């Protein structure tokens, strides 16, 4: 699988994960995910959940790609720390008023679902590397060519 294909699959999974949480909470358990701001109430639907997750995922991918493009040492490790800090910061709005405990818990689970897919999916792997950080497939190919040659 190419790096682009793998990262696109991670983006799709990161957008789908919180929608699955929403499906469990809203239609299955019957708890409307909504935020009240004064007299206005915002019902949070599956479409909004998917779009926000996709935008967050694309932002994360963009940052990782920029770090890799500019040759930052330990780009994946730096990205993982930044992604973890963004996850922690994403819980701050959940401490405010305007939502009940069920909505607060559902939103927290959605944030965790995106992070559970995105952080290992993007941060734990980079093109041309195996899990031990060696040149994986490329090293294997060179070794095969040398033995055949």
PDB file of C-alpha atoms in Angstrom, residues 5-92:
ATOM      1  CA  UNK A   5      -3.302   5.346   0.049  1.00  0.00           C
ATOM      2  CA  UNK A   6      -2.519   4.492   3.663  1.00  0.00           C
ATOM      3  CA  UNK A   7      -2.915   8.069   4.811  1.00  0.00           C
ATOM      4  CA  UNK A   8      -6.176   8.465   2.904  1.00  0.00           C
ATOM      5  CA  UNK A   9      -7.446   5.310   4.612  1.00  0.00           C
ATOM      6  CA  UNK A  10      -6.454   6.766   7.991  1.00  0.00           C
ATOM      7  CA  UNK A  11      -8.365   9.976   7.133  1.00  0.00           C
ATOM      8  CA  UNK A  12     -11.470   7.996   6.213  1.00  0.00           C
ATOM      9  CA  UNK A  13     -11.278   5.891   9.379  1.00  0.00           C
ATOM     10  CA  UNK A  14     -10.708   8.999  11.522  1.00  0.00           C
ATOM     11  CA  UNK A  15     -13.835  10.596  10.024  1.00  0.00           C
ATOM     12  CA  UNK A  16     -15.872   7.415  10.458  1.00  0.00           C
ATOM     13  CA  UNK A  17     -14.878   6.651  14.075  1.00  0.00           C
ATOM     14  CA  UNK A  18     -16.754   9.553  15.747  1.00  0.00           C
ATOM     15  CA  UNK A  19     -19.758   8.981  13.489  1.00  0.00           C
ATOM     16  CA  UNK A  20     -19.965   5.457  14.916  1.00  0.00           C
ATOM     17  CA  UNK A  21     -19.947   6.958  18.423  1.00  0.00           C
ATOM     18  CA  UNK A  22     -22.690   9.381  17.359  1.00  0.00           C
ATOM     19  CA  UNK A  23     -24.731   6.480  15.935  1.00  0.00           C
ATOM     20  CA  UNK A  24     -24.466   4.625  19.231  1.00  0.00           C
ATOM     21  CA  UNK A  25     -25.427   7.657  21.311  1.00  0.00           C
ATOM     22  CA  UNK A  26     -28.092   9.432  19.257  1.00  0.00           C
ATOM     23  CA  UNK A  27     -30.145   6.929  17.267  1.00  0.00           C
ATOM     24  CA  UNK A  28     -29.429   3.776  19.292  1.00  0.00           C
ATOM     25  CA  UNK A  29     -29.456   5.103  22.854  1.00  0.00           C
ATOM     26  CA  UNK A  30     -31.827   7.947  22.040  1.00  0.00           C
ATOM     27  CA  UNK A  31     -29.771  10.751  23.572  1.00  0.00           C
ATOM     28  CA  UNK A  32     -29.788  13.885  21.412  1.00  0.00           C
ATOM     29  CA  UNK A  33     -26.307  15.373  21.165  1.00  0.00           C
ATOM     30  CA  UNK A  34     -26.989  19.090  21.527  1.00  0.00           C
ATOM     31  CA  UNK A  35     -25.372  22.227  22.837  1.00  0.00           C
ATOM     32  CA  UNK A  36     -27.360  25.167  24.166  1.00  0.00           C
ATOM     33  CA  UNK A  37     -26.084  28.721  23.903  1.00  0.00           C
ATOM     34  CA  UNK A  38     -28.516  31.029  25.601  1.00  0.00           C
ATOM     35  CA  UNK A  39     -31.819  30.619  23.773  1.00  0.00           C
ATOM     36  CA  UNK A  40     -30.298  28.819  20.771  1.00  0.00           C
ATOM     37  CA  UNK A  41     -29.809  25.075  20.676  1.00  0.00           C
ATOM     38  CA  UNK A  42     -27.468  23.334  18.265  1.00  0.00           C
ATOM     39  CA  UNK A  43     -28.259  19.711  17.468  1.00  0.00           C
ATOM     40  CA  UNK A  44     -25.069  17.933  16.441  1.00  0.00           C
ATOM     41  CA  UNK A  45     -25.684  15.505  13.589  1.00  0.00           C
ATOM     42  CA  UNK A  46     -23.596  12.828  11.917  1.00  0.00           C
ATOM     43  CA  UNK A  47     -22.673  15.096   9.006  1.00  0.00           C
ATOM     44  CA  UNK A  48     -21.230  17.771  11.262  1.00  0.00           C
ATOM     45  CA  UNK A  49     -19.348  15.145  13.263  1.00  0.00           C
ATOM     46  CA  UNK A  50     -17.780  13.687  10.093  1.00  0.00           C
ATOM     47  CA  UNK A  51     -16.837  17.092   8.655  1.00  0.00           C
ATOM     48  CA  UNK A  52     -15.194  18.316  11.864  1.00  0.00           C
ATOM     49  CA  UNK A  53     -13.293  15.038  12.252  1.00  0.00           C
ATOM     50  CA  UNK A  54     -12.158  15.190   8.629  1.00  0.00           C
ATOM     51  CA  UNK A  55     -10.988  18.803   8.976  1.00  0.00           C
ATOM     52  CA  UNK A  56      -9.060  17.963  12.136  1.00  0.00           C
ATOM     53  CA  UNK A  57      -7.536  14.926  10.436  1.00  0.00           C
ATOM     54  CA  UNK A  58      -6.502  16.907   7.372  1.00  0.00           C
ATOM     55  CA  UNK A  59      -4.921  19.536   9.602  1.00  0.00           C
ATOM     56  CA  UNK A  60      -2.938  16.848  11.378  1.00  0.00           C
ATOM     57  CA  UNK A  61      -1.856  15.294   8.097  1.00  0.00           C
ATOM     58  CA  UNK A  62      -0.830  18.725   6.807  1.00  0.00           C
ATOM     59  CA  UNK A  63       1.329  19.378   9.847  1.00  0.00           C
ATOM     60  CA  UNK A  64       2.987  15.963   9.614  1.00  0.00           C
ATOM     61  CA  UNK A  65       3.596  16.406   5.877  1.00  0.00           C
ATOM     62  CA  UNK A  66       5.143  19.843   6.484  1.00  0.00           C
ATOM     63  CA  UNK A  67       7.432  18.482   9.187  1.00  0.00           C
ATOM     64  CA  UNK A  68       8.510  15.626   6.917  1.00  0.00           C
ATOM     65  CA  UNK A  69       8.884  17.884   3.871  1.00  0.00           C
ATOM     66  CA  UNK A  70      11.196  20.288   5.658  1.00  0.00           C
ATOM     67  CA  UNK A  71      13.287  17.431   7.005  1.00  0.00           C
ATOM     68  CA  UNK A  72      12.580  18.026  10.671  1.00  0.00           C
ATOM     69  CA  UNK A  73      14.416  15.445  12.740  1.00  0.00           C
ATOM     70  CA  UNK A  74      12.030  13.101  14.519  1.00  0.00           C
ATOM     71  CA  UNK A  75       9.051  14.587  12.667  1.00  0.00           C
ATOM     72  CA  UNK A  76       6.720  11.768  13.714  1.00  0.00           C
ATOM     73  CA  UNK A  77       7.665  12.067  17.382  1.00  0.00           C
ATOM     74  CA  UNK A  78       7.143  15.839  17.315  1.00  0.00           C
ATOM     75  CA  UNK A  79       3.847  15.381  15.504  1.00  0.00           C
ATOM     76  CA  UNK A  80       2.690  12.816  18.060  1.00  0.00           C
ATOM     77  CA  UNK A  81       3.415  15.216  20.933  1.00  0.00           C
ATOM     78  CA  UNK A  82       1.585  18.059  19.151  1.00  0.00           C
ATOM     79  CA  UNK A  83      -1.372  15.794  18.322  1.00  0.00           C
ATOM     80  CA  UNK A  84      -1.585  14.655  21.947  1.00  0.00           C
ATOM     81  CA  UNK A  85      -1.508  18.268  23.149  1.00  0.00           C
ATOM     82  CA  UNK A  86      -4.271  19.194  20.680  1.00  0.00           C
ATOM     83  CA  UNK A  87      -6.328  16.250  21.954  1.00  0.00           C
ATOM     84  CA  UNK A  88      -5.906  17.456  25.537  1.00  0.00           C
ATOM     85  CA  UNK A  89      -6.859  21.021  24.536  1.00  0.00           C
ATOM     86  CA  UNK A  90      -9.931  19.732  22.683  1.00  0.00           C
ATOM     87  CA  UNK A  91     -11.455  18.726  26.011  1.00  0.00           C
ATOM     88  CA  UNK A  92     -11.404  22.293  27.381  1.00  0.00           C
TER      89      UNK A  92
END
